[in-house]
Amino acid sequence: MKIYVLKRVLSLVPILFIVSIMIFMIIHVTPGDPATVMLGDTATTEQVEALRNELGLNIPIYQQYINWITGILHGDLGYSFFMRQSVTMAIISHLGPTVSLAIMAQIMAIIIGIPVGIIAANRKGSLTDQSIMGLSLLGISIPSFLLALLLILLFGVKLQWLPVAGYKALSEGMWVHLKYLILPIIALGSMQVALIARMTRNSMLEVLNMDYIKTARSKGIKERNIVYKHALRNAFLPILTIVGQSFAVLVAGAAVVETVFNIPGIGQLIINSIERRDFAVIQGIVLFVALVYVLINLVVDLLYGVIDPRVRLNHK
Amino acid sequence: MEAVERNAKLVMLKNDLKKEQRNLFVRRFISNKLAVTGLIIISILTFLVTIGPLITSYGPNEMVVDERLEGPSSAHWLGTDNLGRDLFTRIVFGAQLSMGVGLSVAVITSILGIVIGLYASYYRVLDNVLMRICDGLMSLPGILLAIALLAALGPSTKNVIIALSVVYTPNVARVVRSAALVVREETYIEAMKSQGASSLRIIWGHIAPNTLSPLIVQSTFIFANAIIVEAALSFLGAGVPPPDPSLGNILFDGKLVIFTAWWMVLFPGICIILSVLGLNLFGDGLRDILDPHSN
């Protein structure tokens, strides 16, 4: 198991290296001079030159990369000239709403998606199965921001049950916090519910066709035990993968949904930064989300090893 | 003489086989409800989008100031927007643009993906380099990578296509590569190698055709996803710049007037859902037909 963990961790190094280069290059693929673009047409040559120096654009590119990556390894994601604060601080101060939204959407996706997928697999071909699959296909065909708009239209404008925009921190009370987050959570989580349900169904169907399930059935083991003890455990690996992937997708998706509901999270931060061409913030957020994604995948991989001994043994 | 006859017979047999396979595919396709439904939805939408410009009497950016925010009527079938532009016309042109972006992305990623996937599967050294780059690109959520690229390149339709192609090419390359790796190990490839066939001929003549079915299925899903992400990007203001209509742009305007003009959100929304749903149905159906494991 130790070797397995070590190997997994080491395999991240090249991926993170490539990701860092790509993110570093964002500022350099901009047509024209980044400093001029940031300052706009009204800036004088001296101002542009000063900003170029401050951004470190006048030194060789490999040196720029080394400086940048050294800073990041020390937890310094750069400085935002527009917000007059460090990017790390800017991200931290916008993280709360996004994490809250993503975690709750993830919980919703798991507690609805997995059971629904199991039910569909158990009744393959029935009306229940067909309706679940039909709904989930609809679920993956509606983009989150569109679902958000449609939910606002129905519950906010027509029925007036829930607030249409805004955000209240958890410190103002659980109910108030939730009331503002219900629509965003549904908008963000629905596609993941559908994906997890589909994956669970497929994965369960594959396992339920295996010989050892037939053996278990012929021995007269209760159907419920077969499904939950024998089948689900083996069907769990692909489900776990999709759950792991969905979290990073949710963080990114939160960016879009936040702008619809006017929630001050990192999504809003990145969108505002695009308008201002605040490259340091954009790079910082993309790097941050990539890091979250890679780490979650690492955890999923390690959990594979825990759940299924075959995985860690094969990697020796 | 005998040899020639035998050859002619072989060619005939081969043609028969091909015809048989084609017939089998058509039969399977017709009996697959998902694929047929998807195809019907896509065909109807394509038809509407094609004839739309001919049956409307307005231009997509034509403003009539005193007819702002009017509900659906006989003059404006789907109503007008906040600048007095005819919504039906804008949706038709917007759908044209969104579907065009989706199709371009699907085609570009297929071409790049098949080249990268095939060569990665054939040359081990190349494989390591290319697949690490793909891993890197795939470790960023698609929409975020697209946002970052567009922030750098600047918002325009061309740049949306470029950004989405960068986002989705690794997916295709992965799919092609894994299909190609299986074929690569087959004995007939080994036989060809030992007979001295060039790698060019092996790769394009014999491995490539075997990767086509998963490739086609994958590009259908990419087509659908590209429509979703393009809409999201344009909605956020990072995609197709106004005043040109795209389904995402129209929804952005719609959000501003959501309390008064439900039609500006509902109709373009339905258009996105139907096109994505049609493509997803079609892709699911195709996968059932082409993937031997599912039978």
Coordinates of C-alpha atoms in Angstrom, one line a residue:
Chain A
M1 CA 0.0 0.0 0.0
K2 CA 2.9 2.4 0.8
I3 CA 4.4 1.9 -2.6
Y4 CA 1.0 2.4 -4.2
V5 CA 0.5 5.7 -2.4
L6 CA 4.0 6.9 -3.2
K7 CA 3.6 6.0 -6.9
R8 CA 0.3 7.9 -7.1
V9 CA 1.7 11.0 -5.5
L10 CA 4.8 11.0 -7.7
S11 CA 2.7 10.7 -10.9
L12 CA 1.2 14.0 -10.0
V13 CA 4.4 15.9 -10.5
P14 CA 4.5 15.9 -14.3
I15 CA 0.8 16.8 -14.5
L16 CA 1.1 19.7 -12.1
F17 CA 4.2 20.9 -14.0
I18 CA 2.3 20.9 -17.3
V19 CA -0.7 22.6 -15.7
S20 CA 1.5 25.3 -14.2
I21 CA 3.2 26.0 -17.6
M22 CA -0.2 26.3 -19.3
I23 CA -1.5 28.6 -16.7
F24 CA 1.7 30.7 -16.7
M25 CA 1.3 31.0 -20.5
I26 CA -2.2 32.6 -20.3
I27 CA -0.7 36.1 -19.9
H28 CA 1.7 35.5 -22.8
V29 CA -0.8 34.3 -25.4
T30 CA -2.7 37.6 -25.1
P31 CA -2.4 39.5 -28.4
G32 CA -0.3 42.6 -27.8
D33 CA 1.5 43.7 -24.6
P34 CA -0.3 42.5 -21.4
A35 CA 0.7 45.7 -19.6
T36 CA -0.9 47.9 -22.3
V37 CA -4.0 45.8 -22.4
M38 CA -4.3 46.0 -18.6
L39 CA -3.9 49.8 -18.5
G40 CA -6.1 50.6 -21.5
D41 CA -5.5 53.1 -24.3
T42 CA -5.1 56.2 -22.1
A43 CA -1.9 55.1 -20.4
T44 CA 1.4 56.8 -21.0
T45 CA 4.5 55.0 -22.1
E46 CA 6.1 55.6 -18.7
Q47 CA 3.1 54.0 -16.9
V48 CA 3.2 51.0 -19.2
E49 CA 6.9 50.6 -18.7
A50 CA 6.4 50.9 -14.9
L51 CA 3.8 48.2 -14.9
R52 CA 5.9 46.0 -17.1
N53 CA 8.6 46.2 -14.5
E54 CA 6.3 45.5 -11.7
L55 CA 4.8 42.5 -13.5
G56 CA 8.4 41.3 -14.2
L57 CA 7.8 41.2 -17.9
N58 CA 11.2 42.6 -18.8
I59 CA 13.2 39.6 -17.7
P60 CA 13.7 36.4 -19.8
I61 CA 10.6 34.2 -19.9
Y62 CA 12.2 31.2 -18.2
Q63 CA 13.3 33.5 -15.3
Q64 CA 9.7 34.8 -15.1
Y65 CA 8.4 31.3 -14.8
I66 CA 10.9 30.3 -12.1
N67 CA 10.0 33.4 -10.1
W68 CA 6.3 32.7 -10.5
I69 CA 6.4 29.1 -9.6
T70 CA 8.7 29.8 -6.6
G71 CA 6.2 32.2 -5.3
I72 CA 3.4 29.7 -5.7
L73 CA 5.3 27.0 -3.9
H74 CA 5.5 29.5 -1.0
G75 CA 1.7 30.1 -1.1
D76 CA 2.0 33.4 -3.0
L77 CA -0.2 33.5 -6.0
G78 CA 0.7 37.0 -7.0
Y79 CA -0.7 40.5 -6.5
S80 CA -3.8 42.0 -8.0
F81 CA -3.2 45.6 -9.1
F82 CA -6.9 46.2 -9.4
M83 CA -7.9 45.0 -6.0
R84 CA -4.8 46.2 -4.2
Q85 CA -4.4 42.9 -2.4
S86 CA -2.7 39.6 -2.8
V87 CA -4.4 37.1 -5.0
T88 CA -4.3 34.5 -2.2
M89 CA -6.2 36.8 0.1
A90 CA -8.7 37.7 -2.7
I91 CA -9.4 34.0 -3.3
I92 CA -9.7 33.1 0.4
S93 CA -12.2 36.0 0.9
H94 CA -14.4 34.8 -1.9
L95 CA -14.1 31.0 -1.2
G96 CA -16.9 30.7 1.4
P97 CA -19.9 30.9 -0.8
T98 CA -18.4 28.8 -3.6
V99 CA -17.4 26.0 -1.2
S100 CA -20.7 26.1 0.5
L101 CA -22.6 25.9 -2.8
A102 CA -20.4 23.2 -4.2
I103 CA -20.5 20.9 -1.1
M104 CA -24.2 21.2 -0.8
A105 CA -24.7 20.5 -4.5
Q106 CA -22.4 17.5 -4.2
I107 CA -24.4 16.2 -1.2
M108 CA -27.6 16.5 -3.2
A109 CA -26.1 14.7 -6.1
I110 CA -24.9 11.8 -4.0
I111 CA -28.0 11.3 -1.9
I112 CA -30.3 11.5 -4.9
G113 CA -28.1 10.1 -7.7
I114 CA -26.9 6.9 -6.2
P115 CA -30.2 5.5 -4.8
V116 CA -32.1 6.5 -7.9
G117 CA -29.5 4.7 -10.0
I118 CA -29.7 1.6 -7.9
I119 CA -33.5 1.6 -8.2
A120 CA -33.3 2.0 -12.0
A121 CA -30.8 -0.9 -12.3
N122 CA -33.0 -3.2 -10.1
R123 CA -36.0 -2.6 -12.3
K124 CA -34.3 -2.6 -15.6
G125 CA -36.7 -2.0 -18.5
S126 CA -39.6 -1.1 -16.2
L127 CA -41.6 2.1 -16.4
T128 CA -39.7 3.4 -13.3
D129 CA -36.3 2.7 -15.0
Q130 CA -37.4 4.4 -18.2
S131 CA -38.7 7.5 -16.5
I132 CA -35.6 7.8 -14.4
M133 CA -33.3 7.4 -17.4
G134 CA -35.5 9.9 -19.4
L135 CA -35.3 12.5 -16.6
S136 CA -31.6 12.0 -16.2
L137 CA -31.0 12.5 -20.0
L138 CA -33.0 15.7 -19.7
G139 CA -30.8 16.5 -16.6
I140 CA -27.6 16.3 -18.6
S141 CA -29.0 18.3 -21.4
I142 CA -29.8 21.5 -19.4
P143 CA -26.8 23.7 -18.6
S144 CA -26.7 24.9 -15.0
F145 CA -27.1 28.6 -15.8
L146 CA -30.1 27.9 -17.9
L147 CA -31.7 25.8 -15.2
A148 CA -30.9 28.6 -12.8
L149 CA -32.8 31.1 -15.0
L150 CA -35.7 28.8 -15.4
L151 CA -35.9 28.2 -11.7
I152 CA -35.8 31.9 -11.0
L153 CA -38.6 32.4 -13.5
L154 CA -40.8 29.7 -11.8
F155 CA -40.0 30.1 -8.1
G156 CA -38.8 33.6 -7.9
V157 CA -40.9 35.5 -10.4
K158 CA -44.1 33.5 -10.9
L159 CA -44.6 31.8 -7.5
Q160 CA -42.4 34.2 -5.5
W161 CA -41.5 31.5 -3.0
L162 CA -37.8 32.1 -2.9
P163 CA -35.4 35.0 -3.3
V164 CA -34.1 35.4 -6.8
A165 CA -30.6 36.6 -6.0
G166 CA -28.2 37.4 -3.3
Y167 CA -26.3 35.6 -0.6
K168 CA -26.5 35.4 3.2
A169 CA -23.6 34.0 5.2
L170 CA -24.0 31.0 7.5
S171 CA -23.5 33.3 10.4
E172 CA -26.9 34.9 9.8
G173 CA -28.6 31.6 10.5
M174 CA -28.9 28.2 8.8
W175 CA -32.4 28.8 7.4
V176 CA -31.6 32.2 5.9
H177 CA -28.4 30.8 4.5
L178 CA -30.2 27.9 2.9
K179 CA -33.2 30.0 1.7
Y180 CA -30.8 31.9 -0.6
L181 CA -28.9 28.8 -1.6
I182 CA -31.7 26.4 -2.5
L183 CA -32.2 27.5 -6.1
P184 CA -28.4 27.8 -6.8
I185 CA -27.9 24.3 -5.3
I186 CA -30.6 22.7 -7.4
A187 CA -29.4 24.5 -10.5
L188 CA -25.8 23.4 -10.0
G189 CA -26.5 19.9 -8.6
S190 CA -29.0 18.6 -11.1
M191 CA -26.6 17.7 -13.9
Q192 CA -24.4 15.8 -11.4
V193 CA -27.5 14.0 -10.0
A194 CA -28.2 12.9 -13.5
L195 CA -24.6 11.9 -14.3
I196 CA -24.2 9.9 -11.0
A197 CA -27.6 8.2 -11.5
R198 CA -26.6 7.1 -15.0
M199 CA -23.2 5.9 -13.9
T200 CA -24.6 4.0 -10.9
R201 CA -27.2 2.3 -13.0
N202 CA -24.7 1.2 -15.7
S203 CA -22.2 0.1 -13.1
M204 CA -24.8 -1.9 -11.2
L205 CA -26.1 -3.5 -14.3
E206 CA -22.7 -4.7 -15.3
V207 CA -22.0 -6.2 -11.8
L208 CA -25.5 -7.8 -11.5
N209 CA -24.8 -9.8 -14.6
M210 CA -21.7 -11.4 -13.1
D211 CA -21.5 -15.1 -12.3
Y212 CA -21.0 -14.6 -8.6
I213 CA -24.2 -12.7 -8.4
K214 CA -26.0 -15.6 -10.1
T215 CA -24.3 -18.0 -7.6
A216 CA -25.4 -15.8 -4.7
R217 CA -29.0 -15.9 -6.1
S218 CA -29.0 -19.6 -6.6
K219 CA -27.9 -20.0 -3.0
G220 CA -31.0 -18.2 -2.0
I221 CA -29.5 -15.1 -0.5
K222 CA -31.9 -12.3 0.0
E223 CA -32.2 -10.0 -3.0
R224 CA -31.6 -7.0 -0.8
N225 CA -28.3 -8.5 0.5
I226 CA -27.2 -9.3 -3.0
V227 CA -27.8 -5.8 -4.2
Y228 CA -26.3 -3.9 -1.3
K229 CA -23.6 -6.3 0.0
H230 CA -22.4 -8.1 -3.1
A231 CA -23.2 -5.8 -6.1
L232 CA -22.9 -2.3 -4.8
R233 CA -19.5 -2.7 -3.3
N234 CA -18.1 -3.9 -6.6
A235 CA -20.0 -1.4 -8.6
F236 CA -18.7 1.4 -6.4
L237 CA -15.3 2.2 -8.2
P238 CA -16.7 3.9 -11.3
I239 CA -19.3 5.7 -9.1
L240 CA -16.5 7.0 -6.9
T241 CA -14.6 8.2 -9.9
I242 CA -17.6 10.2 -11.2
V243 CA -18.3 11.6 -7.7
G244 CA -14.6 12.7 -7.4
Q245 CA -14.7 14.4 -10.8
S246 CA -18.0 16.0 -10.2
F247 CA -16.6 18.1 -7.3
A248 CA -14.1 20.0 -9.4
V249 CA -16.8 20.4 -12.1
L250 CA -19.1 21.8 -9.4
V251 CA -16.5 24.3 -8.3
A252 CA -16.1 25.5 -11.9
G253 CA -19.9 25.3 -12.5
A254 CA -20.4 27.3 -9.3
A255 CA -18.6 30.1 -11.1
V256 CA -21.4 30.3 -13.7
V257 CA -24.3 29.8 -11.3
E258 CA -22.9 32.4 -9.0
T259 CA -23.1 35.1 -11.6
V260 CA -26.8 34.3 -12.2
F261 CA -27.7 34.6 -8.5
N262 CA -25.3 37.4 -7.8
I263 CA -23.4 35.3 -5.2
P264 CA -20.0 36.8 -4.2
G265 CA -17.9 33.7 -4.7
I266 CA -14.8 32.9 -6.7
G267 CA -16.9 32.6 -9.8
Q268 CA -17.9 36.3 -9.6
L269 CA -14.3 37.1 -8.8
I270 CA -13.0 35.5 -12.1
I271 CA -15.7 37.0 -14.2
N272 CA -15.0 40.5 -12.8
S273 CA -11.3 39.8 -13.4
I274 CA -11.9 39.0 -17.0
E275 CA -13.5 42.4 -17.6
R276 CA -10.6 44.1 -15.9
R277 CA -8.0 41.8 -17.5
D278 CA -6.6 41.1 -14.1
F279 CA -4.4 38.2 -15.2
A280 CA -2.9 37.4 -11.8
V281 CA -6.4 36.7 -10.3
I282 CA -7.4 34.6 -13.3
Q283 CA -4.2 32.6 -13.2
G284 CA -4.6 32.2 -9.4
I285 CA -8.1 30.9 -9.5
V286 CA -7.5 28.5 -12.4
L287 CA -4.4 27.1 -10.6
F288 CA -6.4 26.8 -7.4
V289 CA -9.2 24.8 -9.0
A290 CA -6.8 22.6 -10.9
L291 CA -5.0 21.9 -7.6
V292 CA -8.3 21.0 -5.9
Y293 CA -9.2 18.7 -8.9
V294 CA -5.8 16.9 -8.9
L295 CA -5.9 16.4 -5.1
I296 CA -9.5 15.1 -5.2
N297 CA -8.5 12.7 -7.9
L298 CA -5.5 11.6 -5.8
V299 CA -7.9 10.9 -2.9
V300 CA -10.2 8.9 -5.2
D301 CA -7.3 6.9 -6.5
L302 CA -6.1 6.1 -2.9
L303 CA -9.7 5.2 -1.9
Y304 CA -9.7 2.7 -4.9
G305 CA -6.8 1.0 -3.2
V306 CA -8.6 0.8 0.1
I307 CA -11.9 -0.4 -1.4
D308 CA -10.5 -2.8 -3.9
P309 CA -7.3 -4.7 -3.0
R310 CA -6.8 -5.7 -6.7
V311 CA -6.0 -2.1 -7.5
R312 CA -3.1 -1.7 -5.1
L313 CA -1.7 -5.2 -5.7
N314 CA -1.6 -4.7 -9.5
H315 CA 0.5 -1.6 -9.1
K316 CA 3.4 -3.2 -7.2
Chain B
M1 CA -6.9 -16.6 -65.9
E2 CA -8.0 -18.6 -62.9
A3 CA -6.3 -16.2 -60.6
V4 CA -8.1 -13.2 -62.2
E5 CA -11.5 -15.0 -61.8
R6 CA -10.7 -15.8 -58.2
N7 CA -9.7 -12.2 -57.5
A8 CA -12.9 -10.9 -59.1
K9 CA -14.9 -13.3 -56.9
L10 CA -13.1 -12.1 -53.8
V11 CA -13.8 -8.5 -54.7
M12 CA -17.5 -9.4 -55.2
L13 CA -17.6 -11.2 -51.8
K14 CA -16.0 -8.3 -50.1
N15 CA -18.5 -5.9 -51.6
D16 CA -21.3 -8.1 -50.5
L17 CA -19.9 -8.2 -47.0
K18 CA -19.7 -4.4 -47.0
K19 CA -23.3 -4.1 -48.2
E20 CA -24.4 -6.6 -45.6
Q21 CA -22.7 -4.6 -42.8
R22 CA -24.2 -1.4 -44.0
N23 CA -27.7 -3.0 -44.1
L24 CA -27.2 -4.3 -40.6
F25 CA -26.2 -0.9 -39.4
V26 CA -29.2 0.7 -41.0
R27 CA -31.5 -2.0 -39.5
R28 CA -30.0 -1.5 -36.0
F29 CA -30.3 2.2 -36.3
I30 CA -33.9 2.2 -37.3
S31 CA -34.8 -0.2 -34.4
N32 CA -33.0 2.0 -31.9
K33 CA -35.6 4.4 -30.5
L34 CA -33.0 6.7 -28.9
A35 CA -31.0 7.3 -32.1
V36 CA -34.1 7.8 -34.2
T37 CA -35.7 10.3 -31.8
G38 CA -32.4 12.2 -31.5
L39 CA -32.0 12.3 -35.3
I40 CA -35.6 13.6 -35.7
I41 CA -35.1 16.4 -33.1
I42 CA -31.8 17.5 -34.7
S43 CA -33.3 17.4 -38.2
I44 CA -36.3 19.5 -37.2
L45 CA -34.1 22.1 -35.5
T46 CA -31.7 22.2 -38.5
F47 CA -34.6 22.6 -40.8
L48 CA -36.1 25.5 -38.7
V49 CA -32.7 27.2 -38.4
T50 CA -32.1 26.9 -42.2
I51 CA -35.5 28.2 -43.3
G52 CA -35.9 30.7 -40.4
P53 CA -34.1 33.6 -42.1
L54 CA -36.3 33.1 -45.2
I55 CA -39.6 33.3 -43.4
T56 CA -38.9 36.2 -41.0
S57 CA -39.3 39.8 -42.2
Y58 CA -36.9 41.2 -39.6
G59 CA -33.1 41.4 -39.3
P60 CA -31.4 39.9 -36.3
N61 CA -30.0 43.3 -35.1
E62 CA -32.9 45.4 -36.4
M63 CA -34.3 47.6 -33.6
V64 CA -37.8 49.0 -33.4
V65 CA -37.7 51.3 -30.4
D66 CA -41.4 51.6 -29.7
E67 CA -41.9 47.8 -29.8
R68 CA -39.7 46.9 -26.9
L69 CA -40.5 44.0 -24.7
E70 CA -43.7 43.0 -26.4
G71 CA -45.0 39.5 -25.7
P72 CA -45.6 36.9 -28.4
S73 CA -48.0 38.1 -31.1
S74 CA -48.8 37.6 -34.7
A75 CA -46.3 40.3 -35.7
H76 CA -43.6 39.0 -33.4
W77 CA -44.1 35.2 -33.0
L78 CA -41.9 34.9 -29.9
G79 CA -42.1 38.6 -28.8
T80 CA -39.4 41.3 -28.9
D81 CA -36.4 41.9 -26.6
N82 CA -35.4 44.9 -24.5
L83 CA -34.1 46.8 -27.6
G84 CA -37.1 46.0 -29.7
R85 CA -35.5 43.3 -31.8
D86 CA -37.6 40.4 -33.0
L87 CA -36.9 37.4 -30.7
F88 CA -37.7 34.7 -33.3
T89 CA -35.2 36.1 -35.7
R90 CA -32.6 36.4 -33.1
I91 CA -33.1 32.9 -31.9
V92 CA -32.9 31.5 -35.4
F93 CA -29.6 33.4 -36.1
G94 CA -28.4 32.6 -32.6
A95 CA -29.0 28.9 -33.0
Q96 CA -27.3 29.0 -36.3
L97 CA -24.2 30.5 -34.7
S98 CA -24.3 28.2 -31.6
M99 CA -24.8 25.1 -33.7
G100 CA -22.1 26.3 -36.1
V101 CA -19.7 26.7 -33.2
G102 CA -20.6 23.2 -31.8
L103 CA -20.2 21.6 -35.2
S104 CA -16.8 23.3 -35.9
V105 CA -15.5 22.3 -32.5
A106 CA -16.7 18.7 -33.1
V107 CA -15.0 18.5 -36.5
I108 CA -11.7 20.2 -35.4
T109 CA -11.3 18.1 -32.3
S110 CA -12.0 14.9 -34.3
I111 CA -9.3 15.7 -36.8
L112 CA -6.7 16.8 -34.1
G113 CA -7.8 14.0 -31.8
I114 CA -7.4 11.2 -34.3
V115 CA -4.0 12.3 -35.4
I116 CA -2.7 12.7 -31.8
G117 CA -4.5 9.5 -30.6
L118 CA -3.2 7.4 -33.4
Y119 CA 0.4 8.5 -33.3
A120 CA 0.5 8.3 -29.5
S121 CA -0.7 4.7 -29.6
Y122 CA 1.9 3.8 -32.2
Y123 CA 5.0 5.5 -30.9
R124 CA 5.7 4.9 -27.2
V125 CA 7.9 7.9 -26.6
L126 CA 5.4 10.2 -28.2
D127 CA 2.7 8.6 -26.1
N128 CA 4.3 9.6 -22.9
V129 CA 4.7 13.2 -23.9
L130 CA 1.3 13.7 -25.6
M131 CA -0.7 11.9 -22.9
R132 CA 0.9 13.9 -20.1
I133 CA -0.1 17.1 -21.9
C134 CA -3.6 15.7 -22.3
D135 CA -3.7 14.8 -18.6
G136 CA -2.7 18.3 -17.8
L137 CA -5.4 19.8 -20.0
M138 CA -8.0 17.4 -18.6
S139 CA -7.2 18.2 -15.0
L140 CA -8.8 21.6 -15.6
P141 CA -12.6 21.8 -15.6
G142 CA -13.5 22.5 -19.3
I143 CA -15.4 25.7 -18.7
L144 CA -12.7 27.2 -16.5
L145 CA -10.0 26.4 -19.0
A146 CA -12.2 28.0 -21.7
I147 CA -12.8 31.1 -19.6
A148 CA -9.0 31.4 -19.0
L149 CA -8.2 31.1 -22.7
L150 CA -10.8 33.6 -23.7
A151 CA -9.6 36.0 -21.0
A152 CA -6.3 35.9 -22.7
L153 CA -7.4 35.8 -26.4
G154 CA -10.3 38.2 -26.1
P155 CA -14.0 37.4 -26.8
S156 CA -14.8 36.5 -30.4
T157 CA -16.6 33.7 -32.2
K158 CA -13.3 32.5 -33.6
N159 CA -11.6 32.4 -30.2
V160 CA -14.5 30.5 -28.7
I161 CA -14.0 27.8 -31.3
I162 CA -10.2 27.8 -30.6
A163 CA -10.7 27.6 -26.8
L164 CA -13.3 24.8 -27.0
S165 CA -11.1 22.9 -29.4
V166 CA -8.2 23.1 -26.9
V167 CA -10.6 21.9 -24.2
Y168 CA -12.0 18.9 -26.0
T169 CA -9.2 17.6 -28.2
P170 CA -7.6 15.6 -25.3
N171 CA -10.9 13.8 -24.8
V172 CA -11.0 12.6 -28.4
A173 CA -7.3 11.8 -28.4
R174 CA -7.8 9.6 -25.3
V175 CA -10.7 7.7 -26.9
V176 CA -8.9 7.2 -30.2
R177 CA -5.7 6.1 -28.4
S178 CA -7.4 3.5 -26.3
A179 CA -9.3 2.0 -29.3
A180 CA -6.0 2.0 -31.3
L181 CA -4.1 0.3 -28.5
V182 CA -6.4 -2.6 -28.7
V183 CA -6.1 -2.9 -32.5
R184 CA -2.3 -2.5 -32.4
E185 CA -1.9 -5.8 -30.5
E186 CA -3.9 -7.8 -33.1
T187 CA -2.1 -10.5 -35.0
Y188 CA -2.9 -9.0 -38.4
I189 CA -1.1 -5.8 -37.6
E190 CA 1.9 -7.9 -36.6
A191 CA 1.6 -9.8 -39.8
M192 CA 1.6 -6.6 -41.8
K193 CA 4.6 -5.4 -40.0
S194 CA 6.5 -8.5 -40.7
Q195 CA 5.7 -8.2 -44.4
G196 CA 7.3 -4.8 -44.3
A197 CA 4.2 -2.5 -44.5
S198 CA 5.0 1.1 -43.8
S199 CA 3.9 2.5 -40.5
L200 CA 1.9 5.2 -42.5
R201 CA -0.1 2.4 -44.2
I202 CA -0.6 0.5 -41.0
I203 CA -1.7 3.5 -39.0
W204 CA -4.0 5.1 -41.5
G205 CA -5.1 2.1 -43.5
H206 CA -5.7 -0.4 -40.8
I207 CA -5.7 1.1 -37.3
A208 CA -7.6 4.3 -38.1
P209 CA -10.8 2.7 -39.5
N210 CA -11.2 0.7 -36.3
T211 CA -11.2 3.8 -34.1
L212 CA -14.0 5.5 -36.1
S213 CA -17.0 4.2 -34.1
P214 CA -15.9 5.4 -30.7
L215 CA -14.7 8.6 -32.4
I216 CA -18.1 9.4 -33.9
V217 CA -19.9 8.7 -30.6
Q218 CA -17.5 10.9 -28.8
S219 CA -17.8 13.8 -31.3
T220 CA -21.5 13.7 -30.9
F221 CA -21.2 14.3 -27.2
I222 CA -18.6 17.0 -27.8
F223 CA -21.0 18.7 -30.2
A224 CA -23.6 18.8 -27.5
N225 CA -21.2 19.9 -24.8
A226 CA -19.7 22.6 -27.0
I227 CA -23.2 24.1 -27.4
I228 CA -23.7 24.1 -23.7
V229 CA -20.3 25.7 -22.9
E230 CA -20.6 28.3 -25.8
A231 CA -23.9 29.3 -24.4
A232 CA -22.5 29.6 -20.9
L233 CA -19.4 31.6 -22.1
S234 CA -21.5 34.0 -24.1
F235 CA -23.9 34.3 -21.2
L236 CA -21.0 35.3 -19.0
G237 CA -19.8 37.8 -21.5
A238 CA -16.6 35.9 -22.4
G239 CA -17.9 34.3 -25.6
V240 CA -19.6 35.7 -28.7
P241 CA -19.6 39.5 -28.3
P242 CA -22.9 41.4 -28.7
P243 CA -24.7 42.6 -30.7
D244 CA -24.4 39.4 -32.7
P245 CA -27.0 36.9 -31.4
S246 CA -25.9 33.6 -29.8
L247 CA -28.2 31.6 -27.6
G248 CA -26.1 32.6 -24.6
N249 CA -26.2 36.3 -25.5
I250 CA -29.9 36.3 -25.8
L251 CA -30.2 34.7 -22.4
F252 CA -27.9 37.3 -20.9
D253 CA -30.3 40.0 -22.2
G254 CA -33.1 37.9 -20.9
K255 CA -31.7 37.8 -17.4
L256 CA -31.8 41.6 -17.2
V257 CA -35.5 41.7 -17.9
I258 CA -36.5 38.4 -16.3
F259 CA -39.3 40.0 -14.2
T260 CA -41.1 41.4 -17.2
A261 CA -40.3 39.3 -20.2
W262 CA -40.4 35.5 -19.5
W263 CA -40.3 34.8 -23.2
M264 CA -36.8 36.0 -23.5
V265 CA -35.6 33.3 -21.2
L266 CA -38.0 30.5 -22.0
F267 CA -37.7 30.3 -25.8
P268 CA -33.9 30.5 -26.3
G269 CA -33.7 28.1 -23.3
I270 CA -36.0 25.5 -25.0
C271 CA -33.9 25.9 -28.1
I272 CA -30.7 25.0 -26.2
I273 CA -32.3 22.1 -24.3
L274 CA -33.7 20.6 -27.5
S275 CA -30.5 20.8 -29.5
V276 CA -28.4 19.3 -26.7
L277 CA -31.0 16.7 -25.8
G278 CA -31.3 15.7 -29.5
L279 CA -27.5 15.3 -29.8
N280 CA -27.3 13.4 -26.5
L281 CA -30.1 11.0 -27.5
F282 CA -28.4 10.5 -30.9
G283 CA -25.0 9.8 -29.2
D284 CA -26.5 7.4 -26.7
G285 CA -28.2 5.5 -29.5
L286 CA -25.1 5.4 -31.7
R287 CA -23.1 4.0 -28.8
D288 CA -25.7 1.3 -28.2
I289 CA -25.5 0.4 -31.9
L290 CA -21.7 0.6 -32.4
D291 CA -20.5 -0.7 -29.1
P292 CA -20.5 -4.6 -29.3
H293 CA -20.3 -4.8 -25.4
S294 CA -23.7 -3.4 -24.9
N295 CA -25.4 -6.2 -26.9

